[in-house]
Tab-separated table of C-alpha atoms in Angstrom:
chain	number	residue	atom	x	y	z
A	830	MET	CA	-7.938	0.243	-20.622
A	831	THR	CA	-4.603	-1.367	-19.776
A	832	GLU	CA	-1.370	0.432	-19.103
A	833	SER	CA	0.063	-0.701	-22.423
A	834	ASP	CA	-3.014	0.443	-24.323
A	835	ALA	CA	-2.946	4.023	-23.004
A	836	PRO	CA	-0.024	5.385	-25.042
A	837	THR	CA	-1.236	3.790	-28.292
A	838	GLN	CA	-4.637	5.415	-28.058
A	839	THR	CA	-3.068	8.742	-27.170
A	840	ILE	CA	-0.733	8.779	-30.156
A	841	ARG	CA	-3.636	8.155	-32.514
A	842	SER	CA	-5.696	10.939	-31.005
A	843	THR	CA	-3.037	13.649	-31.110
A	844	GLY	CA	-1.657	13.166	-34.590
A	845	THR	CA	1.567	14.895	-33.571
A	846	ALA	CA	4.963	13.902	-34.868
A	847	ASN	CA	6.423	13.875	-31.402
A	848	LYS	CA	5.089	10.499	-30.402
A	849	GLY	CA	7.026	10.185	-27.180
A	850	HIS	CA	5.753	13.520	-25.932
A	851	ALA	CA	2.230	12.717	-27.095
A	852	ALA	CA	2.277	9.423	-25.280
A	853	ALA	CA	3.467	10.988	-22.050
A	854	VAL	CA	0.923	13.803	-22.231
A	855	GLY	CA	-1.874	11.489	-23.231
A	856	ALA	CA	-1.079	9.004	-20.531
A	857	SER	CA	-1.034	11.849	-18.062
A	858	ARG	CA	-4.514	12.848	-19.203
A	859	VAL	CA	-5.667	9.288	-18.699
A	860	GLY	CA	-4.373	9.433	-15.129
A	861	HIS	CA	-6.019	12.805	-14.570
A	862	LEU	CA	-9.453	11.919	-15.957
A	863	GLN	CA	-9.834	8.308	-14.970
A	864	TYR	CA	-10.673	8.922	-11.330
A	865	SER	CA	-12.841	11.324	-9.385
A	866	PRO	CA	-11.068	14.122	-7.454
A	867	ARG	CA	-11.478	12.109	-4.269
A	868	ARG	CA	-9.847	9.060	-5.840
A	869	ARG	CA	-6.977	11.172	-7.130
A	870	TRP	CA	-6.315	12.491	-3.632
A	871	PHE	CA	-6.176	8.928	-2.344
A	872	ALA	CA	-3.557	8.224	-5.029
A	873	LEU	CA	-1.546	11.259	-3.940
A	874	LEU	CA	-1.726	10.097	-0.343
A	875	ALA	CA	-0.475	6.650	-1.381
A	876	LEU	CA	2.501	8.261	-3.107
A	877	ALA	CA	3.149	10.437	-0.057
A	878	LEU	CA	3.042	7.326	2.154
A	879	GLY	CA	5.954	5.981	0.142
A	880	GLY	CA	7.758	9.260	0.768
A	881	PHE	CA	6.970	8.842	4.457
A	882	GLY	CA	8.622	5.415	4.488
A	883	ILE	CA	11.657	6.777	2.660
A	884	GLY	CA	11.946	9.617	5.155
A	885	VAL	CA	11.937	7.196	8.069
A	886	THR	CA	14.475	4.793	6.587
A	887	GLU	CA	16.803	7.592	5.500
A	888	PHE	CA	16.799	9.663	8.684
A	889	VAL	CA	16.067	7.270	11.562
A	890	SER	CA	19.621	5.906	11.635
A	891	MET	CA	20.919	9.412	12.355
A	892	GLY	CA	19.159	9.473	15.714
A	893	LEU	CA	20.282	5.929	16.479
A	894	LEU	CA	23.984	6.107	15.571
A	895	PRO	CA	25.195	5.533	19.148
A	896	ASN	CA	22.843	2.558	19.515
A	897	ILE	CA	23.932	1.062	16.195
A	898	ALA	CA	27.619	1.663	16.944
A	899	GLN	CA	27.354	0.054	20.362
A	900	ASP	CA	25.631	-3.043	18.928
A	901	LEU	CA	27.547	-3.576	15.679
A	902	LEU	CA	30.946	-2.152	16.725
A	903	PRO	CA	31.130	-3.065	20.417
A	904	THR	CA	34.928	-3.266	20.711
A	905	LEU	CA	35.529	0.084	19.033
A	906	TYR	CA	32.684	1.692	20.966
A	907	ALA	CA	34.143	0.524	24.280
A	908	SER	CA	37.532	2.054	23.466
A	909	ASN	CA	36.466	5.230	21.633
A	910	SER	CA	32.776	6.064	21.250
A	911	ALA	CA	33.443	9.056	18.962
A	912	ASP	CA	35.323	6.876	16.481
A	913	ALA	CA	32.576	4.252	16.666
A	914	ASN	CA	29.886	6.855	15.983
A	915	ALA	CA	31.889	8.217	13.049
A	916	THR	CA	32.296	4.700	11.635
A	917	ALA	CA	28.595	3.981	12.081
A	918	GLY	CA	28.003	7.132	10.028
A	919	HIS	CA	29.207	5.099	7.034
A	920	LEU	CA	25.770	3.445	7.086
A	921	ILE	CA	24.299	6.842	6.224
A	922	SER	CA	26.815	7.304	3.427
A	923	ALA	CA	26.133	3.788	2.084
A	924	TYR	CA	22.396	4.480	1.791
A	925	ALA	CA	23.096	7.806	0.120
A	926	LEU	CA	25.489	6.234	-2.381
A	927	GLY	CA	22.799	3.670	-3.202
A	928	VAL	CA	20.509	6.564	-4.112
A	929	VAL	CA	23.202	8.213	-6.216
A	930	VAL	CA	23.813	5.011	-8.183
A	931	GLY	CA	20.213	3.844	-8.420
A	932	ALA	CA	18.377	7.048	-9.318
A	933	PRO	CA	19.792	7.739	-12.799
A	934	THR	CA	20.323	4.059	-13.632
A	935	ILE	CA	16.782	2.914	-12.864
A	936	ALA	CA	15.140	6.088	-14.199
A	937	ALA	CA	16.929	5.817	-17.546
A	938	ALA	CA	16.519	2.057	-17.936
A	939	ALA	CA	12.842	1.987	-16.942
A	940	ALA	CA	11.546	5.234	-18.505
A	941	ARG	CA	9.399	3.189	-20.921
A	942	TRP	CA	7.788	1.161	-18.140
A	943	PRO	CA	4.200	1.911	-17.137
A	944	ARG	CA	4.610	4.167	-14.125
A	945	LYS	CA	2.355	2.269	-11.741
A	946	ARG	CA	4.159	-0.989	-12.451
A	947	LEU	CA	7.530	0.652	-11.881
A	948	LEU	CA	6.365	2.160	-8.586
A	949	THR	CA	5.212	-1.228	-7.284
A	950	VAL	CA	8.556	-2.840	-8.162
A	951	LEU	CA	10.481	-0.050	-6.459
A	952	VAL	CA	8.404	-0.271	-3.271
A	953	ALA	CA	8.851	-4.059	-3.204
A	954	CYS	CA	12.613	-3.432	-3.309
A	955	PHE	CA	12.255	-1.114	-0.321
A	956	VAL	CA	10.495	-3.872	1.602
A	957	ILE	CA	13.302	-6.341	0.867
A	958	GLY	CA	16.144	-3.905	1.598
A	959	ASN	CA	14.798	-2.741	4.937
A	960	LEU	CA	13.892	-6.252	6.010
A	961	ALA	CA	17.510	-7.213	5.315
A	962	THR	CA	18.714	-4.256	7.407
A	963	ALA	CA	16.567	-5.434	10.299
A	964	VAL	CA	17.838	-9.029	10.311
A	965	LEU	CA	21.438	-9.137	9.041
A	966	PRO	CA	23.924	-9.762	11.865
A	967	SER	CA	27.150	-7.832	11.201
A	968	PHE	CA	28.214	-4.278	10.387
A	969	GLY	CA	29.479	-5.257	6.926
A	970	TRP	CA	26.232	-6.971	5.954
A	971	VAL	CA	24.112	-4.117	7.306
A	972	LEU	CA	26.310	-1.677	5.362
A	973	ALA	CA	25.552	-3.630	2.169
A	974	ALA	CA	21.830	-3.741	3.004
A	975	ARG	CA	21.750	0.031	3.451
A	976	PHE	CA	23.338	0.498	0.027
A	977	VAL	CA	20.739	-1.802	-1.542
A	978	SER	CA	17.929	-0.025	0.336
A	979	GLY	CA	18.991	3.265	-1.217
A	980	LEU	CA	18.918	2.066	-4.829
A	981	PRO	CA	15.154	2.618	-5.474
A	982	HIS	CA	14.948	5.903	-3.526
A	983	GLY	CA	15.594	8.421	-6.297
A	984	ALA	CA	13.664	6.563	-8.986
A	985	TYR	CA	10.646	6.294	-6.668
A	986	PHE	CA	10.578	10.011	-5.929
A	987	GLY	CA	11.229	10.820	-9.575
A	988	ILE	CA	8.403	8.696	-10.988
A	989	ALA	CA	6.039	9.529	-8.105
A	990	SER	CA	6.694	13.237	-8.700
A	991	LEU	CA	5.798	12.906	-12.384
A	992	VAL	CA	2.585	11.057	-11.496
A	993	ALA	CA	1.703	13.604	-8.800
A	994	ALA	CA	2.363	16.555	-11.115
A	995	THR	CA	-0.071	15.015	-13.601
A	996	LEU	CA	-2.716	14.464	-10.954
A	997	MET	CA	-2.390	18.025	-9.651
A	998	GLY	CA	-2.975	19.462	-13.137
A	999	PRO	CA	-1.460	22.378	-15.104
A	1000	GLY	CA	0.384	25.150	-13.286
A	1001	LYS	CA	0.863	23.107	-10.122
A	1002	ARG	CA	3.935	21.061	-11.029
A	1003	ALA	CA	6.114	22.041	-8.071
A	1004	ARG	CA	3.181	21.673	-5.682
A	1005	GLY	CA	2.661	18.132	-6.966
A	1006	VAL	CA	6.327	17.413	-6.272
A	1007	ALA	CA	5.984	19.020	-2.840
A	1008	PHE	CA	2.982	16.822	-2.031
A	1009	VAL	CA	5.012	13.663	-2.623
A	1010	LEU	CA	7.919	15.137	-0.651
A	1011	SER	CA	5.512	15.994	2.165
A	1012	GLY	CA	5.575	12.325	3.124
A	1013	LEU	CA	9.322	12.613	3.657
A	1014	THR	CA	9.025	15.793	5.694
A	1015	ILE	CA	6.135	14.513	7.823
A	1016	ALA	CA	8.235	11.423	8.486
A	1017	ASN	CA	10.645	13.690	10.333
A	1018	VAL	CA	7.793	14.954	12.510
A	1019	ILE	CA	6.176	11.604	13.296
A	1020	GLY	CA	7.941	8.573	11.846
A	1021	VAL	CA	11.569	9.309	12.666
A	1022	PRO	CA	10.914	10.271	16.317
A	1023	ILE	CA	8.759	7.152	16.773
A	1024	GLY	CA	11.413	5.011	15.105
A	1025	THR	CA	14.092	6.600	17.269
A	1026	TYR	CA	12.067	5.940	20.410
A	1027	LEU	CA	11.560	2.303	19.409
A	1028	GLY	CA	15.241	1.935	18.556
A	1029	GLN	CA	16.393	3.403	21.851
A	1030	ASN	CA	14.051	1.266	23.933
A	1031	PHE	CA	13.636	-1.988	21.982
A	1032	GLY	CA	16.843	-2.174	19.975
A	1033	TRP	CA	17.747	-0.222	16.842
A	1034	ARG	CA	16.523	-3.037	14.579
A	1035	SER	CA	12.936	-2.420	15.681
A	1036	ALA	CA	13.031	0.895	13.790
A	1037	PHE	CA	13.710	-0.942	10.543
A	1038	TRP	CA	10.962	-3.452	11.232
A	1039	LEU	CA	8.674	-0.407	11.446
A	1040	VAL	CA	9.979	0.822	8.088
A	1041	THR	CA	9.361	-2.581	6.514
A	1042	VAL	CA	5.716	-2.461	7.623
A	1043	ILE	CA	5.311	1.080	6.245
A	1044	PHE	CA	6.562	0.034	2.828
A	1045	ALA	CA	4.348	-3.056	2.808
A	1046	ALA	CA	1.355	-0.782	3.442
A	1047	THR	CA	2.554	1.572	0.689
A	1048	LEU	CA	2.691	-1.304	-1.779
A	1049	VAL	CA	-0.930	-2.169	-1.090
A	1050	ALA	CA	-2.020	1.483	-1.261
A	1051	ILE	CA	-0.323	2.106	-4.618
A	1052	ILE	CA	-1.818	-1.016	-6.166
A	1053	ALA	CA	-5.277	0.017	-4.948
A	1054	THR	CA	-5.322	3.739	-5.751
A	1055	VAL	CA	-2.693	4.982	-8.224
A	1056	PRO	CA	-4.107	5.423	-11.758
A	1057	LEU	CA	-2.642	3.728	-14.782
A	1058	GLN	CA	-0.083	5.917	-16.505
A	1059	ALA	CA	2.155	4.869	-19.354
A	1060	GLY	CA	5.816	5.628	-19.507
A	1061	ASN	CA	7.307	7.159	-22.628
A	1062	PRO	CA	7.268	4.369	-25.257
A	1063	GLU	CA	9.792	6.247	-27.409
A	1064	SER	CA	12.287	6.685	-24.578
A	1065	THR	CA	15.649	4.962	-24.690
A	1066	ILE	CA	18.507	4.845	-22.239
A	1067	ARG	CA	20.545	6.915	-24.695
A	1068	ASN	CA	17.859	9.609	-24.903
A	1069	GLU	CA	17.486	9.837	-21.151
A	1070	LEU	CA	21.232	9.924	-20.561
A	1071	ARG	CA	21.484	12.770	-23.069
A	1072	ALA	CA	20.599	15.011	-20.133
A	1073	PHE	CA	24.182	14.599	-18.932
A	1074	SER	CA	25.443	16.390	-22.039
A	1075	ARG	CA	23.916	19.650	-20.764
A	1076	PRO	CA	26.227	21.791	-18.584
A	1077	GLN	CA	23.278	23.233	-16.651
A	1078	ILE	CA	22.381	19.727	-15.447
A	1079	TRP	CA	25.865	19.318	-13.987
A	1080	LEU	CA	25.846	22.770	-12.415
A	1081	THR	CA	22.450	22.152	-10.795
A	1082	LEU	CA	23.538	18.752	-9.489
A	1083	ALA	CA	26.770	20.214	-8.093
A	1084	MET	CA	24.906	23.110	-6.474
A	1085	ALA	CA	22.405	20.756	-4.847
A	1086	SER	CA	24.799	18.046	-3.668
A	1087	ILE	CA	27.411	20.419	-2.235
A	1088	GLY	CA	24.908	22.906	-0.825
A	1089	PHE	CA	22.819	20.191	0.825
A	1090	GLY	CA	25.949	18.538	2.173
A	1091	GLY	CA	26.014	21.232	4.836
A	1092	MET	CA	22.694	20.136	6.280
A	1093	PHE	CA	23.692	16.475	6.321
A	1094	ALA	CA	27.048	17.224	7.933
A	1095	VAL	CA	25.141	18.690	10.884
A	1096	TYR	CA	22.101	16.429	11.037
A	1097	SER	CA	23.972	13.126	10.680
A	1098	TYR	CA	25.523	13.616	14.125
A	1099	ILE	CA	22.645	15.345	15.860
A	1100	ALA	CA	22.260	12.645	18.540
A	1101	PRO	CA	25.736	13.108	20.082
A	1102	VAL	CA	25.362	16.897	19.769
A	1103	VAL	CA	22.239	16.724	21.920
A	1104	THR	CA	23.900	14.618	24.604
A	1105	ASP	CA	27.548	15.705	24.519
A	1106	VAL	CA	27.373	19.368	23.426
A	1107	THR	CA	24.026	20.662	24.647
A	1108	GLY	CA	24.144	18.362	27.679
A	1109	LEU	CA	20.595	17.005	27.371
A	1110	GLY	CA	19.467	13.420	27.881
A	1111	SER	CA	19.075	10.943	25.046
A	1112	GLU	CA	15.309	11.109	25.550
A	1113	VAL	CA	15.426	14.641	24.099
A	1114	VAL	CA	16.775	13.409	20.746
A	1115	PRO	CA	13.290	12.512	19.384
A	1116	LEU	CA	12.064	16.012	20.306
A	1117	VAL	CA	14.923	17.574	18.352
A	1118	LEU	CA	14.041	15.333	15.399
A	1119	VAL	CA	10.412	16.463	15.621
A	1120	THR	CA	11.559	20.092	15.538
A	1121	PHE	CA	13.667	19.401	12.473
A	1122	GLY	CA	10.712	17.633	10.851
A	1123	VAL	CA	8.311	20.500	11.541
A	1124	GLY	CA	10.783	22.834	9.864
A	1125	MET	CA	11.032	20.481	6.885
A	1126	THR	CA	7.264	20.183	6.547
A	1127	LEU	CA	6.710	23.928	6.600
A	1128	GLY	CA	9.651	24.569	4.287
A	1129	ASN	CA	8.506	21.948	1.781
A	1130	PHE	CA	5.144	23.589	1.127
A	1131	ILE	CA	6.662	27.081	1.065
A	1132	GLY	CA	9.254	25.819	-1.415
A	1133	GLY	CA	6.633	24.273	-3.695
A	1134	TRP	CA	4.596	27.484	-3.714
A	1135	ALA	CA	7.674	29.681	-4.273
A	1136	ALA	CA	9.024	27.503	-7.091
A	1137	ASP	CA	5.747	27.789	-8.991
A	1138	LYS	CA	6.204	31.584	-8.800
A	1139	SER	CA	9.914	31.809	-9.675
A	1140	VAL	CA	12.459	28.981	-9.494
A	1141	SER	CA	15.523	31.218	-9.640
A	1142	ARG	CA	14.266	33.668	-7.008
A	1143	ALA	CA	13.367	30.810	-4.668
A	1144	LEU	CA	16.832	29.265	-5.023
A	1145	LEU	CA	18.489	32.603	-4.268
A	1146	ILE	CA	16.602	32.706	-0.968
A	1147	PHE	CA	16.696	29.093	0.166
A	1148	MET	CA	20.238	28.002	-0.724
A	1149	PRO	CA	22.001	30.782	1.250
A	1150	GLY	CA	19.511	30.147	4.045
A	1151	ILE	CA	20.985	26.680	4.612
A	1152	GLY	CA	24.415	28.158	5.303
A	1153	LEU	CA	23.024	30.828	7.616
A	1154	ALA	CA	21.126	28.179	9.585
A	1155	CYS	CA	24.318	26.099	9.922
A	1156	LEU	CA	26.095	29.219	11.216
A	1157	ALA	CA	23.362	29.728	13.804
A	1158	PHE	CA	23.674	26.074	14.825
A	1159	GLY	CA	27.422	26.336	15.281
A	1160	LEU	CA	27.094	29.455	17.430
A	1161	THR	CA	24.120	28.434	19.587
A	1162	ALA	CA	23.793	24.625	19.760
A	1163	SER	CA	25.447	24.530	23.183
A	1164	SER	CA	22.175	25.914	24.598
A	1165	ALA	CA	18.826	24.153	24.357
A	1166	PRO	CA	16.936	27.122	22.807
A	1167	GLY	CA	19.697	27.658	20.253
A	1168	LEU	CA	19.730	23.971	19.366
A	1169	PHE	CA	15.975	23.767	18.770
A	1170	ILE	CA	15.678	27.054	16.870
A	1171	SER	CA	18.680	26.471	14.599
A	1172	ILE	CA	17.761	22.868	13.767
A	1173	PHE	CA	14.247	24.060	12.850
A	1174	PHE	CA	15.657	26.533	10.312
A	1175	ILE	CA	18.152	24.019	8.923
A	1176	GLY	CA	15.207	21.727	8.179
A	1177	ALA	CA	13.036	24.540	6.808
A	1178	PHE	CA	15.561	26.024	4.364
A	1179	THR	CA	16.775	22.631	3.159
A	1180	SER	CA	13.294	21.308	2.557
A	1181	ALA	CA	12.168	24.508	0.835
A	1182	ALA	CA	15.064	24.178	-1.592
A	1183	SER	CA	14.242	20.566	-2.507
A	1184	PRO	CA	11.149	20.999	-4.753
A	1185	THR	CA	12.788	24.126	-6.168
A	1186	ILE	CA	15.835	22.139	-7.267
A	1187	GLN	CA	13.503	19.461	-8.664
A	1188	ALA	CA	11.779	22.093	-10.810
A	1189	ARG	CA	15.136	23.526	-11.900
A	1190	LEU	CA	16.368	20.114	-13.042
A	1191	MET	CA	13.172	19.468	-14.987
A	1192	ASP	CA	13.555	22.875	-16.668
A	1193	VAL	CA	17.141	22.342	-17.810
A	1194	ALA	CA	16.738	18.651	-18.778
A	1195	HIS	CA	14.273	19.375	-21.607
A	1196	ASP	CA	12.995	16.000	-22.948
A	1197	SER	CA	14.819	13.818	-20.382
A	1198	GLN	CA	12.116	14.273	-17.757
A	1199	SER	CA	12.256	10.833	-16.104
A	1200	ILE	CA	15.936	11.024	-15.322
A	1201	ALA	CA	15.685	14.710	-14.387
A	1202	ALA	CA	12.996	13.946	-11.817
A	1203	ALA	CA	15.199	11.265	-10.273
A	1204	LEU	CA	18.494	13.151	-10.423
A	1205	ASN	CA	17.319	15.571	-7.743
A	1206	HIS	CA	17.504	12.751	-5.223
A	1207	SER	CA	20.873	11.599	-6.504
A	1208	ALA	CA	22.132	15.120	-5.849
A	1209	LEU	CA	20.583	15.360	-2.397
A	1210	ASN	CA	21.941	11.992	-1.347
A	1211	LEU	CA	25.353	12.721	-2.774
A	1212	GLY	CA	25.129	15.644	-0.373
A	1213	ASN	CA	24.027	13.188	2.319
A	1214	SER	CA	27.049	10.984	1.676
A	1215	LEU	CA	29.425	13.938	1.415
A	1216	GLY	CA	28.109	15.650	4.528
A	1217	ALA	CA	28.061	12.516	6.686
A	1218	PHE	CA	31.561	11.548	5.537
A	1219	VAL	CA	33.208	14.947	6.010
A	1220	GLY	CA	31.365	15.458	9.291
A	1221	GLY	CA	32.681	12.108	10.484
A	1222	VAL	CA	36.221	13.018	9.411
A	1223	VAL	CA	36.334	16.243	11.439
A	1224	ILE	CA	34.798	14.507	14.461
A	1225	ALA	CA	37.291	11.624	14.256
A	1226	ALA	CA	40.100	14.185	13.934
A	1227	GLY	CA	39.181	15.490	17.382
A	1228	PHE	CA	37.475	18.773	16.465
A	1229	GLY	CA	34.292	17.864	18.348
A	1230	TYR	CA	30.673	17.324	17.451
A	1231	ILE	CA	30.033	20.981	16.628
A	1232	ALA	CA	32.721	21.038	13.917
A	1233	PRO	CA	30.389	19.703	11.176
A	1234	ALA	CA	28.489	23.001	11.397
A	1235	TRP	CA	31.567	24.862	10.139
A	1236	VAL	CA	31.936	22.274	7.396
A	1237	GLY	CA	28.297	22.929	6.521
A	1238	ILE	CA	28.896	26.671	6.153
A	1239	GLY	CA	31.776	26.068	3.759
A	1240	LEU	CA	29.766	23.626	1.644
A	1241	SER	CA	26.858	26.055	1.522
A	1242	ILE	CA	29.087	28.874	0.270
A	1243	ILE	CA	30.364	26.651	-2.536
A	1244	GLY	CA	26.808	25.618	-3.439
A	1245	VAL	CA	25.603	29.216	-3.634
A	1246	SER	CA	28.602	30.147	-5.787
A	1247	ILE	CA	27.697	27.402	-8.275
A	1248	LEU	CA	24.080	28.613	-8.276
A	1249	LEU	CA	25.200	32.142	-9.192
A	1250	ILE	CA	27.306	30.770	-12.060
A	1251	SER	CA	24.339	28.732	-13.355
A	1252	LEU	CA	21.926	31.660	-13.232
A	1253	GLY	CA	24.536	33.895	-14.854
A	1254	ILE	CA	24.714	31.497	-17.801
A	1255	ASP	CA	20.911	31.689	-18.088
A	1256	ARG	CA	21.001	35.479	-18.183
A	1257	ARG	CA	23.714	35.570	-20.861
A	1258	ALA	CA	21.823	33.027	-22.960
A	1259	GLY	CA	18.654	35.106	-22.599
A	1260	ARG	CA	20.420	38.253	-23.801
A	1261	ARG	CA	21.845	36.404	-26.803
A	1262	GLY	CA	18.347	35.064	-27.604
């Protein structure tokens, strides 16, 4: 059976009037039944490997900002290292903006594509974008390469999450999403510290050579293991973009992007916090990143489990938790124990909220599932861009490297307020129903 054949056979077998839904469900069943359980787990691991590569490319620059600033902005770094680090933070914002632009655009335009084919194209784009980051000579060109590298991010996670949810089977949707996201969280335990070590000792570009190799391996793994799944043959760009007509979509996106901005405001400048605030050596930075990654990994699986129980209850726990963790960071990061403990909880609460927000978006998007699955990552990376930018502004204004923690608390409070408004609308609609 080919990818294009799968939806046609499914539509004939169901006899339902909703052909698009029938095709998606039928194609999902093809993916679920075609392989043995062992083969399906290999497919899930291949998808998680892509998440691992994304985690490394997204977060490794945060631990290497001083190295990047010194290499690409040598004059500014020599005169004012804080300004140079803040300017280098624009690379983080550029990647995040690439995600924001690419996720809904690609997801809507390619919703009809067979999912395996789309995944392979997206991973090939990752290979090209990160290779360009590793070889381009100037700050401006690297800035452009980071934007391009971010374009496939959201669409990859969105489509991979849909495939993983199918492979996991009924009642395990959020856990399927969490499995794909586990690659990203494990990257913060293993990949990002290794990339940071390489970048500190062999030049920051070596970290992006590592990322290029990871994505090349992911491309091979997806081709070899991921089952054939059709897209929705009835989907159109107009139908997918109809999700934006729903107020709950906008409220969820605002809650996620602003609330997550607090974490990124802190984490984007973690390297200078370690050296200039806590007073530890640069060799400790990878250990702090490992701690953050362990928190993310634990939080991700807790979040997937909690979201399958109750999405709203999980959000009411995890979103305020981000702000509380930022508060703890601001109060205790000057000491080594405070730094390690608070960064662990920032990672844990943020990562726990991620699959929960994914499930929330899929709930409120109704039939626009492809774009809903991708929009989560647009929201998170809008938060990445917002947090890195505002954090850089307060640092450049002379408030010090701990100031982004106070920014993070404010953003978290706004995010939780939007969450309460969204859930209040749900309750009123339920009473009217």
